[in-house]
Short mmCIF file of N, CA and C in Angstrom, two decimals:
data_model
loop_
_atom_site.label_atom_id
_atom_site.label_comp_id
_atom_site.label_asym_id
_atom_site.label_seq_id
_atom_site.Cartn_x
_atom_site.Cartn_y
_atom_site.Cartn_z
N GLN A 30 38.34 2.59 50.94
CA GLN A 30 38.90 3.13 49.69
C GLN A 30 37.83 3.92 48.91
N LYS A 31 36.58 3.52 49.10
CA LYS A 31 35.52 4.18 48.35
C LYS A 31 35.35 5.65 48.76
N HIS A 32 35.40 5.94 50.04
CA HIS A 32 35.20 7.32 50.52
C HIS A 32 36.47 7.85 51.14
N ARG A 33 37.16 8.72 50.44
CA ARG A 33 38.37 9.29 51.02
C ARG A 33 38.13 10.73 51.46
N HIS A 34 36.92 11.20 51.32
CA HIS A 34 36.67 12.58 51.75
C HIS A 34 36.20 12.57 53.20
N SER A 35 36.17 13.74 53.81
CA SER A 35 35.89 13.82 55.24
C SER A 35 34.40 13.67 55.54
N LEU A 36 33.57 13.67 54.52
CA LEU A 36 32.13 13.50 54.74
C LEU A 36 31.79 12.02 54.69
N SER A 37 30.93 11.61 55.61
CA SER A 37 30.51 10.21 55.59
C SER A 37 29.10 10.12 55.03
N MET A 38 28.66 8.91 54.75
CA MET A 38 27.28 8.72 54.28
C MET A 38 26.31 9.19 55.37
N LYS A 39 26.75 9.08 56.62
CA LYS A 39 25.89 9.53 57.72
C LYS A 39 25.57 11.02 57.58
N ASP A 40 26.59 11.80 57.17
CA ASP A 40 26.38 13.23 56.95
C ASP A 40 25.32 13.46 55.88
N PHE A 41 25.44 12.68 54.80
CA PHE A 41 24.48 12.84 53.70
C PHE A 41 23.08 12.36 54.09
N LEU A 42 23.01 11.40 55.01
CA LEU A 42 21.70 10.98 55.51
C LEU A 42 21.06 12.10 56.32
N LYS A 43 21.89 12.79 57.12
CA LYS A 43 21.38 13.93 57.90
C LYS A 43 20.86 15.03 56.98
N LEU A 44 21.60 15.27 55.92
CA LEU A 44 21.16 16.29 54.95
C LEU A 44 19.79 15.92 54.37
N GLN A 45 19.63 14.67 54.02
CA GLN A 45 18.35 14.23 53.45
C GLN A 45 17.21 14.38 54.45
N GLU A 46 17.50 14.05 55.70
CA GLU A 46 16.48 14.24 56.75
C GLU A 46 16.07 15.69 56.82
N LYS A 47 17.08 16.57 56.82
CA LYS A 47 16.82 17.99 56.94
C LYS A 47 16.00 18.51 55.75
N LEU A 48 16.30 17.99 54.56
CA LEU A 48 15.61 18.46 53.36
C LEU A 48 14.32 17.70 53.10
N ASP A 49 14.10 16.66 53.90
CA ASP A 49 12.91 15.83 53.75
C ASP A 49 12.85 15.15 52.37
N VAL A 50 13.99 14.64 51.93
CA VAL A 50 14.04 13.81 50.72
C VAL A 50 14.84 12.55 51.05
N LYS A 51 14.56 11.48 50.32
CA LYS A 51 15.29 10.24 50.56
C LYS A 51 15.73 9.68 49.22
N PHE A 52 17.02 9.72 48.98
CA PHE A 52 17.55 9.22 47.71
C PHE A 52 17.60 7.70 47.71
N LYS A 53 17.16 7.09 46.61
CA LYS A 53 17.32 5.65 46.43
C LYS A 53 18.78 5.37 46.12
N ASN A 54 19.35 6.21 45.25
CA ASN A 54 20.75 6.06 44.86
C ASN A 54 21.58 7.15 45.55
N GLN A 55 22.22 6.77 46.65
CA GLN A 55 22.99 7.74 47.44
C GLN A 55 24.16 8.33 46.64
N ASP A 56 24.70 7.57 45.70
CA ASP A 56 25.82 8.06 44.89
C ASP A 56 25.43 9.30 44.09
N LEU A 57 24.19 9.33 43.61
CA LEU A 57 23.72 10.52 42.87
C LEU A 57 23.79 11.76 43.76
N LEU A 58 23.40 11.58 45.01
CA LEU A 58 23.42 12.69 45.96
C LEU A 58 24.85 13.18 46.18
N VAL A 59 25.76 12.25 46.43
CA VAL A 59 27.16 12.63 46.67
C VAL A 59 27.75 13.29 45.43
N GLN A 60 27.42 12.74 44.27
CA GLN A 60 27.95 13.29 43.02
C GLN A 60 27.49 14.74 42.81
N ALA A 61 26.30 15.05 43.26
CA ALA A 61 25.76 16.41 43.11
C ALA A 61 26.66 17.45 43.78
N PHE A 62 27.45 17.02 44.76
CA PHE A 62 28.31 17.94 45.51
C PHE A 62 29.78 17.83 45.10
N CYS A 63 30.05 17.01 44.09
CA CYS A 63 31.43 16.73 43.71
C CYS A 63 31.92 17.71 42.63
N HIS A 64 32.72 18.67 43.05
CA HIS A 64 33.24 19.69 42.14
C HIS A 64 34.43 19.15 41.36
N ARG A 65 34.57 19.65 40.14
CA ARG A 65 35.66 19.23 39.26
C ARG A 65 37.03 19.29 39.96
N SER A 66 37.25 20.35 40.74
CA SER A 66 38.55 20.55 41.40
C SER A 66 38.88 19.39 42.36
N TYR A 67 37.86 18.83 42.98
CA TYR A 67 38.07 17.72 43.92
C TYR A 67 38.67 16.52 43.20
N LEU A 68 38.17 16.27 41.99
CA LEU A 68 38.64 15.11 41.22
C LEU A 68 40.07 15.31 40.72
N ASN A 69 40.46 16.56 40.51
CA ASN A 69 41.86 16.81 40.13
C ASN A 69 42.81 16.34 41.23
N GLU A 70 42.39 16.55 42.48
CA GLU A 70 43.22 16.14 43.62
C GLU A 70 42.99 14.68 44.00
N ASN A 71 41.82 14.16 43.66
CA ASN A 71 41.46 12.78 44.03
C ASN A 71 41.03 12.00 42.79
N PRO A 72 41.98 11.76 41.87
CA PRO A 72 41.62 11.17 40.58
C PRO A 72 41.01 9.76 40.70
N SER A 73 41.25 9.09 41.82
CA SER A 73 40.70 7.74 41.95
C SER A 73 39.31 7.73 42.60
N PHE A 74 38.76 8.92 42.87
CA PHE A 74 37.42 8.98 43.47
C PHE A 74 36.43 8.27 42.56
N TYR A 75 35.48 7.58 43.15
CA TYR A 75 34.63 6.65 42.40
C TYR A 75 33.48 7.31 41.63
N LEU A 76 33.32 8.63 41.77
CA LEU A 76 32.22 9.30 41.07
C LEU A 76 32.75 10.35 40.10
N GLU A 77 31.88 10.72 39.16
CA GLU A 77 32.17 11.82 38.22
C GLU A 77 31.91 13.15 38.94
N ASN A 78 32.31 14.26 38.30
CA ASN A 78 31.96 15.56 38.87
C ASN A 78 30.46 15.85 38.62
N ASN A 79 30.01 16.97 39.16
CA ASN A 79 28.56 17.27 39.15
C ASN A 79 28.09 18.07 37.93
N GLU A 80 28.95 18.24 36.92
CA GLU A 80 28.58 19.17 35.85
C GLU A 80 27.43 18.69 34.96
N ARG A 81 27.37 17.40 34.70
CA ARG A 81 26.24 16.89 33.90
C ARG A 81 24.93 16.98 34.69
N LEU A 82 25.01 16.71 35.99
CA LEU A 82 23.82 16.84 36.84
C LEU A 82 23.35 18.29 36.88
N GLU A 83 24.31 19.20 36.90
CA GLU A 83 24.00 20.63 36.92
C GLU A 83 23.28 21.03 35.64
N PHE A 84 23.74 20.51 34.52
CA PHE A 84 23.13 20.77 33.21
C PHE A 84 21.66 20.33 33.22
N LEU A 85 21.41 19.16 33.77
CA LEU A 85 20.04 18.64 33.85
C LEU A 85 19.21 19.44 34.84
N GLY A 86 19.79 19.70 36.01
CA GLY A 86 19.07 20.42 37.06
C GLY A 86 18.66 21.82 36.65
N ASP A 87 19.52 22.46 35.87
CA ASP A 87 19.24 23.79 35.35
C ASP A 87 17.93 23.77 34.54
N ALA A 88 17.78 22.76 33.69
CA ALA A 88 16.58 22.64 32.85
C ALA A 88 15.34 22.31 33.68
N VAL A 89 15.49 21.44 34.66
CA VAL A 89 14.36 21.07 35.53
C VAL A 89 13.90 22.30 36.31
N LEU A 90 14.85 23.03 36.86
CA LEU A 90 14.56 24.23 37.62
C LEU A 90 13.81 25.25 36.76
N GLU A 91 14.33 25.47 35.57
CA GLU A 91 13.73 26.41 34.63
C GLU A 91 12.28 26.01 34.32
N LEU A 92 12.06 24.72 34.08
CA LEU A 92 10.71 24.25 33.74
C LEU A 92 9.76 24.39 34.93
N VAL A 93 10.20 23.97 36.11
CA VAL A 93 9.34 24.05 37.29
C VAL A 93 8.94 25.51 37.56
N VAL A 94 9.91 26.41 37.51
CA VAL A 94 9.64 27.83 37.79
C VAL A 94 8.74 28.41 36.70
N THR A 95 9.02 28.08 35.45
CA THR A 95 8.22 28.59 34.33
C THR A 95 6.77 28.12 34.42
N GLU A 96 6.59 26.84 34.69
CA GLU A 96 5.24 26.29 34.79
C GLU A 96 4.47 26.94 35.94
N TYR A 97 5.16 27.12 37.05
CA TYR A 97 4.55 27.75 38.23
C TYR A 97 4.08 29.17 37.89
N LEU A 98 4.96 29.96 37.29
CA LEU A 98 4.63 31.34 36.94
C LEU A 98 3.50 31.39 35.91
N PHE A 99 3.58 30.51 34.93
CA PHE A 99 2.58 30.45 33.86
C PHE A 99 1.19 30.21 34.44
N LYS A 100 1.10 29.27 35.40
CA LYS A 100 -0.21 28.93 35.97
C LYS A 100 -0.68 29.94 37.02
N LYS A 101 0.25 30.43 37.82
CA LYS A 101 -0.13 31.31 38.93
C LYS A 101 -0.46 32.73 38.47
N TYR A 102 0.12 33.16 37.36
CA TYR A 102 -0.09 34.53 36.89
C TYR A 102 -0.61 34.53 35.45
N PRO A 103 -1.85 34.08 35.25
CA PRO A 103 -2.39 33.92 33.89
C PRO A 103 -2.54 35.23 33.13
N LYS A 104 -2.59 36.37 33.85
CA LYS A 104 -2.83 37.65 33.18
C LYS A 104 -1.53 38.39 32.85
N ASN A 105 -0.40 37.94 33.40
CA ASN A 105 0.85 38.68 33.21
C ASN A 105 1.53 38.32 31.89
N PRO A 106 2.09 39.33 31.21
CA PRO A 106 2.77 39.07 29.94
C PRO A 106 4.06 38.29 30.16
N GLU A 107 4.49 37.58 29.14
CA GLU A 107 5.65 36.70 29.31
C GLU A 107 6.94 37.47 29.62
N GLY A 108 7.02 38.73 29.16
CA GLY A 108 8.21 39.52 29.47
C GLY A 108 8.40 39.69 30.98
N GLU A 109 7.29 39.96 31.66
CA GLU A 109 7.33 40.13 33.11
C GLU A 109 7.67 38.80 33.79
N LEU A 110 7.04 37.73 33.33
CA LEU A 110 7.30 36.41 33.90
C LEU A 110 8.77 36.02 33.70
N THR A 111 9.32 36.40 32.55
CA THR A 111 10.74 36.12 32.26
C THR A 111 11.64 36.82 33.27
N SER A 112 11.32 38.08 33.57
CA SER A 112 12.11 38.84 34.55
C SER A 112 12.02 38.21 35.93
N TRP A 113 10.81 37.80 36.32
CA TRP A 113 10.64 37.18 37.63
C TRP A 113 11.43 35.87 37.70
N ARG A 114 11.33 35.09 36.64
CA ARG A 114 12.04 33.81 36.61
C ARG A 114 13.55 34.05 36.72
N ALA A 115 14.04 35.02 35.95
CA ALA A 115 15.48 35.31 35.95
C ALA A 115 15.96 35.68 37.36
N SER A 116 15.15 36.45 38.07
CA SER A 116 15.60 36.86 39.40
C SER A 116 15.51 35.72 40.42
N LEU A 117 14.68 34.72 40.14
CA LEU A 117 14.61 33.55 41.02
C LEU A 117 15.76 32.58 40.77
N VAL A 118 16.15 32.42 39.50
CA VAL A 118 17.12 31.37 39.18
C VAL A 118 18.52 31.92 38.86
N ASN A 119 18.76 33.20 39.12
CA ASN A 119 20.11 33.72 38.87
C ASN A 119 21.08 33.18 39.93
N ALA A 120 22.36 33.32 39.65
CA ALA A 120 23.40 32.72 40.51
C ALA A 120 23.31 33.21 41.95
N ASP A 121 23.03 34.50 42.14
CA ASP A 121 22.97 35.04 43.51
C ASP A 121 21.83 34.41 44.31
N SER A 122 20.68 34.33 43.67
CA SER A 122 19.51 33.75 44.33
C SER A 122 19.74 32.27 44.67
N LEU A 123 20.32 31.54 43.73
CA LEU A 123 20.58 30.11 43.96
C LEU A 123 21.64 29.91 45.03
N ALA A 124 22.67 30.74 45.01
CA ALA A 124 23.74 30.63 46.01
C ALA A 124 23.18 30.90 47.41
N GLU A 125 22.33 31.90 47.50
CA GLU A 125 21.71 32.26 48.78
C GLU A 125 20.87 31.09 49.31
N THR A 126 20.10 30.48 48.42
CA THR A 126 19.28 29.33 48.81
C THR A 126 20.17 28.15 49.23
N ALA A 127 21.21 27.89 48.47
CA ALA A 127 22.13 26.79 48.79
C ALA A 127 22.80 27.02 50.15
N LYS A 128 23.13 28.28 50.43
CA LYS A 128 23.73 28.60 51.73
C LYS A 128 22.75 28.29 52.85
N LYS A 129 21.50 28.75 52.67
CA LYS A 129 20.47 28.50 53.69
C LYS A 129 20.30 27.01 53.94
N LEU A 130 20.43 26.22 52.89
CA LEU A 130 20.27 24.76 53.02
C LEU A 130 21.55 24.10 53.52
N GLU A 131 22.57 24.93 53.81
CA GLU A 131 23.86 24.46 54.33
C GLU A 131 24.60 23.53 53.36
N PHE A 132 24.42 23.77 52.07
CA PHE A 132 25.12 22.96 51.06
C PHE A 132 26.64 23.14 51.15
N ASN A 133 27.05 24.29 51.69
CA ASN A 133 28.47 24.56 51.86
C ASN A 133 29.20 23.43 52.59
N ASP A 134 28.51 22.85 53.56
CA ASP A 134 29.12 21.79 54.39
C ASP A 134 29.29 20.48 53.63
N PHE A 135 28.71 20.37 52.45
CA PHE A 135 28.73 19.09 51.73
C PHE A 135 29.55 19.12 50.44
N LEU A 136 30.04 20.32 50.09
CA LEU A 136 30.79 20.44 48.84
C LEU A 136 32.09 19.65 48.92
N LEU A 137 32.37 18.87 47.89
CA LEU A 137 33.65 18.19 47.75
C LEU A 137 34.50 19.04 46.83
N LEU A 138 35.50 19.71 47.43
CA LEU A 138 36.32 20.68 46.70
C LEU A 138 37.79 20.35 46.87
N SER A 139 38.60 20.87 45.96
CA SER A 139 40.05 20.79 46.15
C SER A 139 40.42 21.67 47.35
N ARG A 140 41.61 21.45 47.89
CA ARG A 140 42.04 22.27 49.03
C ARG A 140 42.06 23.75 48.66
N GLY A 141 42.50 24.06 47.45
CA GLY A 141 42.53 25.45 46.98
C GLY A 141 41.15 26.07 46.94
N GLU A 142 40.21 25.36 46.31
CA GLU A 142 38.83 25.87 46.23
C GLU A 142 38.20 26.00 47.62
N ALA A 143 38.53 25.07 48.49
CA ALA A 143 37.93 25.08 49.83
C ALA A 143 38.31 26.34 50.60
N LYS A 144 39.48 26.90 50.30
CA LYS A 144 39.94 28.11 51.01
C LYS A 144 39.22 29.36 50.52
N ASP A 145 38.77 29.33 49.28
CA ASP A 145 38.15 30.52 48.68
C ASP A 145 36.69 30.63 49.10
N SER A 146 36.35 31.77 49.70
CA SER A 146 34.95 31.90 50.13
C SER A 146 34.25 33.04 49.39
N GLY A 147 34.91 33.58 48.39
CA GLY A 147 34.35 34.75 47.71
C GLY A 147 33.35 34.41 46.62
N LYS A 148 33.43 35.19 45.54
CA LYS A 148 32.47 35.08 44.44
C LYS A 148 32.49 33.69 43.80
N ALA A 149 33.69 33.11 43.69
CA ALA A 149 33.81 31.78 43.10
C ALA A 149 32.99 30.76 43.89
N ARG A 150 33.02 30.88 45.22
CA ARG A 150 32.25 29.96 46.06
C ARG A 150 30.75 30.14 45.82
N GLY A 151 30.33 31.37 45.61
CA GLY A 151 28.93 31.63 45.31
C GLY A 151 28.48 30.87 44.07
N PHE A 152 29.31 30.91 43.02
CA PHE A 152 28.97 30.19 41.79
C PHE A 152 28.94 28.68 42.03
N ILE A 153 29.92 28.19 42.80
CA ILE A 153 29.96 26.76 43.09
C ILE A 153 28.71 26.34 43.86
N LEU A 154 28.29 27.18 44.80
CA LEU A 154 27.07 26.89 45.57
C LEU A 154 25.83 26.89 44.67
N ALA A 155 25.74 27.90 43.82
CA ALA A 155 24.60 27.98 42.89
C ALA A 155 24.56 26.73 42.01
N ASN A 156 25.72 26.35 41.49
CA ASN A 156 25.80 25.17 40.63
C ASN A 156 25.46 23.89 41.39
N SER A 157 25.84 23.84 42.67
CA SER A 157 25.55 22.63 43.46
C SER A 157 24.04 22.49 43.69
N LEU A 158 23.34 23.62 43.79
CA LEU A 158 21.89 23.54 43.94
C LEU A 158 21.27 22.98 42.66
N GLU A 159 21.77 23.44 41.51
CA GLU A 159 21.27 22.90 40.25
C GLU A 159 21.61 21.42 40.10
N SER A 160 22.83 21.03 40.47
CA SER A 160 23.19 19.62 40.32
C SER A 160 22.40 18.76 41.32
N PHE A 161 22.11 19.31 42.50
CA PHE A 161 21.26 18.60 43.46
C PHE A 161 19.88 18.35 42.84
N ILE A 162 19.33 19.39 42.19
CA ILE A 162 18.01 19.25 41.57
C ILE A 162 18.07 18.21 40.44
N GLY A 163 19.16 18.21 39.68
CA GLY A 163 19.34 17.21 38.63
C GLY A 163 19.38 15.80 39.19
N ALA A 164 20.11 15.63 40.30
CA ALA A 164 20.21 14.33 40.96
C ALA A 164 18.84 13.91 41.51
N LEU A 165 18.15 14.86 42.13
CA LEU A 165 16.83 14.59 42.69
C LEU A 165 15.86 14.16 41.59
N TYR A 166 15.94 14.83 40.45
CA TYR A 166 15.09 14.50 39.31
C TYR A 166 15.33 13.07 38.83
N LEU A 167 16.60 12.70 38.66
CA LEU A 167 16.92 11.34 38.21
C LEU A 167 16.48 10.29 39.21
N ASP A 168 16.62 10.63 40.49
CA ASP A 168 16.35 9.67 41.55
C ASP A 168 14.86 9.59 41.90
N GLN A 169 14.18 10.74 41.88
CA GLN A 169 12.81 10.80 42.43
C GLN A 169 11.74 11.29 41.45
N GLY A 170 12.18 11.90 40.35
CA GLY A 170 11.19 12.37 39.38
C GLY A 170 10.78 13.83 39.55
N TYR A 171 9.96 14.26 38.61
CA TYR A 171 9.60 15.67 38.46
C TYR A 171 8.84 16.22 39.67
N GLU A 172 7.86 15.47 40.17
CA GLU A 172 7.00 16.04 41.22
C GLU A 172 7.76 16.32 42.51
N VAL A 173 8.69 15.45 42.85
CA VAL A 173 9.51 15.67 44.05
C VAL A 173 10.34 16.94 43.87
N CYS A 174 10.85 17.15 42.65
CA CYS A 174 11.61 18.37 42.35
C CYS A 174 10.71 19.60 42.47
N GLN A 175 9.50 19.47 41.97
CA GLN A 175 8.54 20.58 42.06
C GLN A 175 8.33 20.97 43.52
N THR A 176 8.10 19.98 44.36
CA THR A 176 7.87 20.22 45.78
C THR A 176 9.08 20.90 46.41
N PHE A 177 10.25 20.39 46.12
CA PHE A 177 11.49 20.93 46.67
C PHE A 177 11.69 22.39 46.24
N ILE A 178 11.49 22.65 44.94
CA ILE A 178 11.72 24.00 44.40
C ILE A 178 10.67 24.99 44.93
N LYS A 179 9.42 24.53 45.04
CA LYS A 179 8.37 25.40 45.61
C LYS A 179 8.73 25.77 47.04
N LYS A 180 9.16 24.78 47.80
CA LYS A 180 9.44 24.98 49.22
C LYS A 180 10.63 25.90 49.44
N HIS A 181 11.67 25.76 48.63
CA HIS A 181 12.92 26.46 48.93
C HIS A 181 13.21 27.67 48.06
N LEU A 182 12.61 27.74 46.88
CA LEU A 182 12.93 28.86 45.98
C LEU A 182 11.74 29.75 45.68
N LEU A 183 10.60 29.14 45.38
CA LEU A 183 9.46 29.94 44.92
C LEU A 183 8.89 30.82 46.03
N LYS A 184 9.21 30.48 47.28
CA LYS A 184 8.71 31.30 48.38
C LYS A 184 9.33 32.71 48.36
N LYS A 185 10.45 32.86 47.62
CA LYS A 185 11.11 34.17 47.54
C LYS A 185 10.41 35.10 46.56
N LEU A 186 9.51 34.56 45.76
CA LEU A 186 8.92 35.34 44.67
C LEU A 186 8.15 36.56 45.15
N ALA A 187 7.33 36.38 46.17
CA ALA A 187 6.50 37.49 46.66
C ALA A 187 7.37 38.70 47.03
N GLU A 188 8.48 38.41 47.70
CA GLU A 188 9.41 39.46 48.11
C GLU A 188 10.06 40.13 46.88
N ILE A 189 10.44 39.32 45.91
CA ILE A 189 11.06 39.83 44.68
C ILE A 189 10.10 40.79 43.96
N ILE A 190 8.83 40.39 43.87
CA ILE A 190 7.83 41.22 43.19
C ILE A 190 7.56 42.49 44.02
N ARG A 191 7.38 42.31 45.33
CA ARG A 191 7.06 43.44 46.21
C ARG A 191 8.15 44.51 46.15
N GLN A 192 9.40 44.07 46.16
CA GLN A 192 10.51 45.02 46.18
C GLN A 192 10.97 45.44 44.79
N GLY A 193 10.36 44.87 43.77
CA GLY A 193 10.78 45.20 42.40
C GLY A 193 12.21 44.76 42.11
N LEU A 194 12.65 43.70 42.79
CA LEU A 194 14.04 43.24 42.65
C LEU A 194 14.32 42.63 41.28
N TYR A 195 13.24 42.31 40.55
CA TYR A 195 13.41 41.67 39.25
C TYR A 195 13.76 42.69 38.16
N ARG A 196 13.68 43.96 38.50
CA ARG A 196 13.91 44.99 37.47
C ARG A 196 15.39 45.28 37.39
N ASP A 197 16.01 44.78 36.37
CA ASP A 197 17.44 45.08 36.24
C ASP A 197 17.58 46.52 35.78
N THR A 198 18.73 47.10 36.03
CA THR A 198 18.91 48.53 35.81
C THR A 198 18.70 48.93 34.35
N LYS A 199 19.12 48.07 33.43
CA LYS A 199 18.99 48.42 32.01
C LYS A 199 17.51 48.53 31.62
N SER A 200 16.69 47.53 32.01
CA SER A 200 15.26 47.61 31.66
C SER A 200 14.61 48.81 32.35
N HIS A 201 15.01 49.05 33.59
CA HIS A 201 14.46 50.17 34.34
C HIS A 201 14.76 51.47 33.60
N PHE A 202 16.01 51.63 33.15
CA PHE A 202 16.42 52.80 32.40
C PHE A 202 15.61 52.93 31.12
N GLN A 203 15.44 51.82 30.38
CA GLN A 203 14.67 51.86 29.13
C GLN A 203 13.24 52.29 29.36
N GLU A 204 12.64 51.72 30.43
CA GLU A 204 11.24 52.08 30.75
C GLU A 204 11.14 53.58 31.05
N GLU A 205 12.02 54.05 31.89
CA GLU A 205 12.03 55.48 32.23
C GLU A 205 12.18 56.33 30.98
N ALA A 206 13.15 55.96 30.15
CA ALA A 206 13.43 56.72 28.93
C ALA A 206 12.22 56.76 28.02
N GLN A 207 11.55 55.63 27.87
CA GLN A 207 10.38 55.57 27.00
C GLN A 207 9.23 56.43 27.56
N GLU A 208 9.05 56.37 28.87
CA GLU A 208 7.98 57.18 29.49
C GLU A 208 8.22 58.65 29.26
N ARG A 209 9.49 59.06 29.36
CA ARG A 209 9.79 60.49 29.20
C ARG A 209 9.79 60.90 27.75
#
């Protein structure tokens, strides 16, 4: 009665092995993947949705990335660091990372949401990465989150800087306009 979804705890153990983390509280891990839509269809499911975890994970992610940039680039102005951070933690970047980590296979979704693979799924994936980080923080603490985020997200930074991907079109236009 406790698990009515098609994923077993064994699946979640495999995920932890792959990510090299071990949750003390397995329920936190499962909850990180529990979308609101799933609970609409499964109201008796024993866990809450992942939105509070996502709220927490968002803040942890922001702090880890900010601290990393602050220490690694002592000469860069905060405006530049802000742009770099934004391009690391935006929905597209997070969704891409979540896909690479195969989070798609662990999402608990309603049948309707499960069919949709477009933009909405991207947001759900991005949010699941944040809720995973929130769950990891509660279960393992800040340093484990730091390690996880460095390993899976911060490695993209060099590429972002090299390709100038952090420059959104509006700032780019303003810079050009001011130079001219």
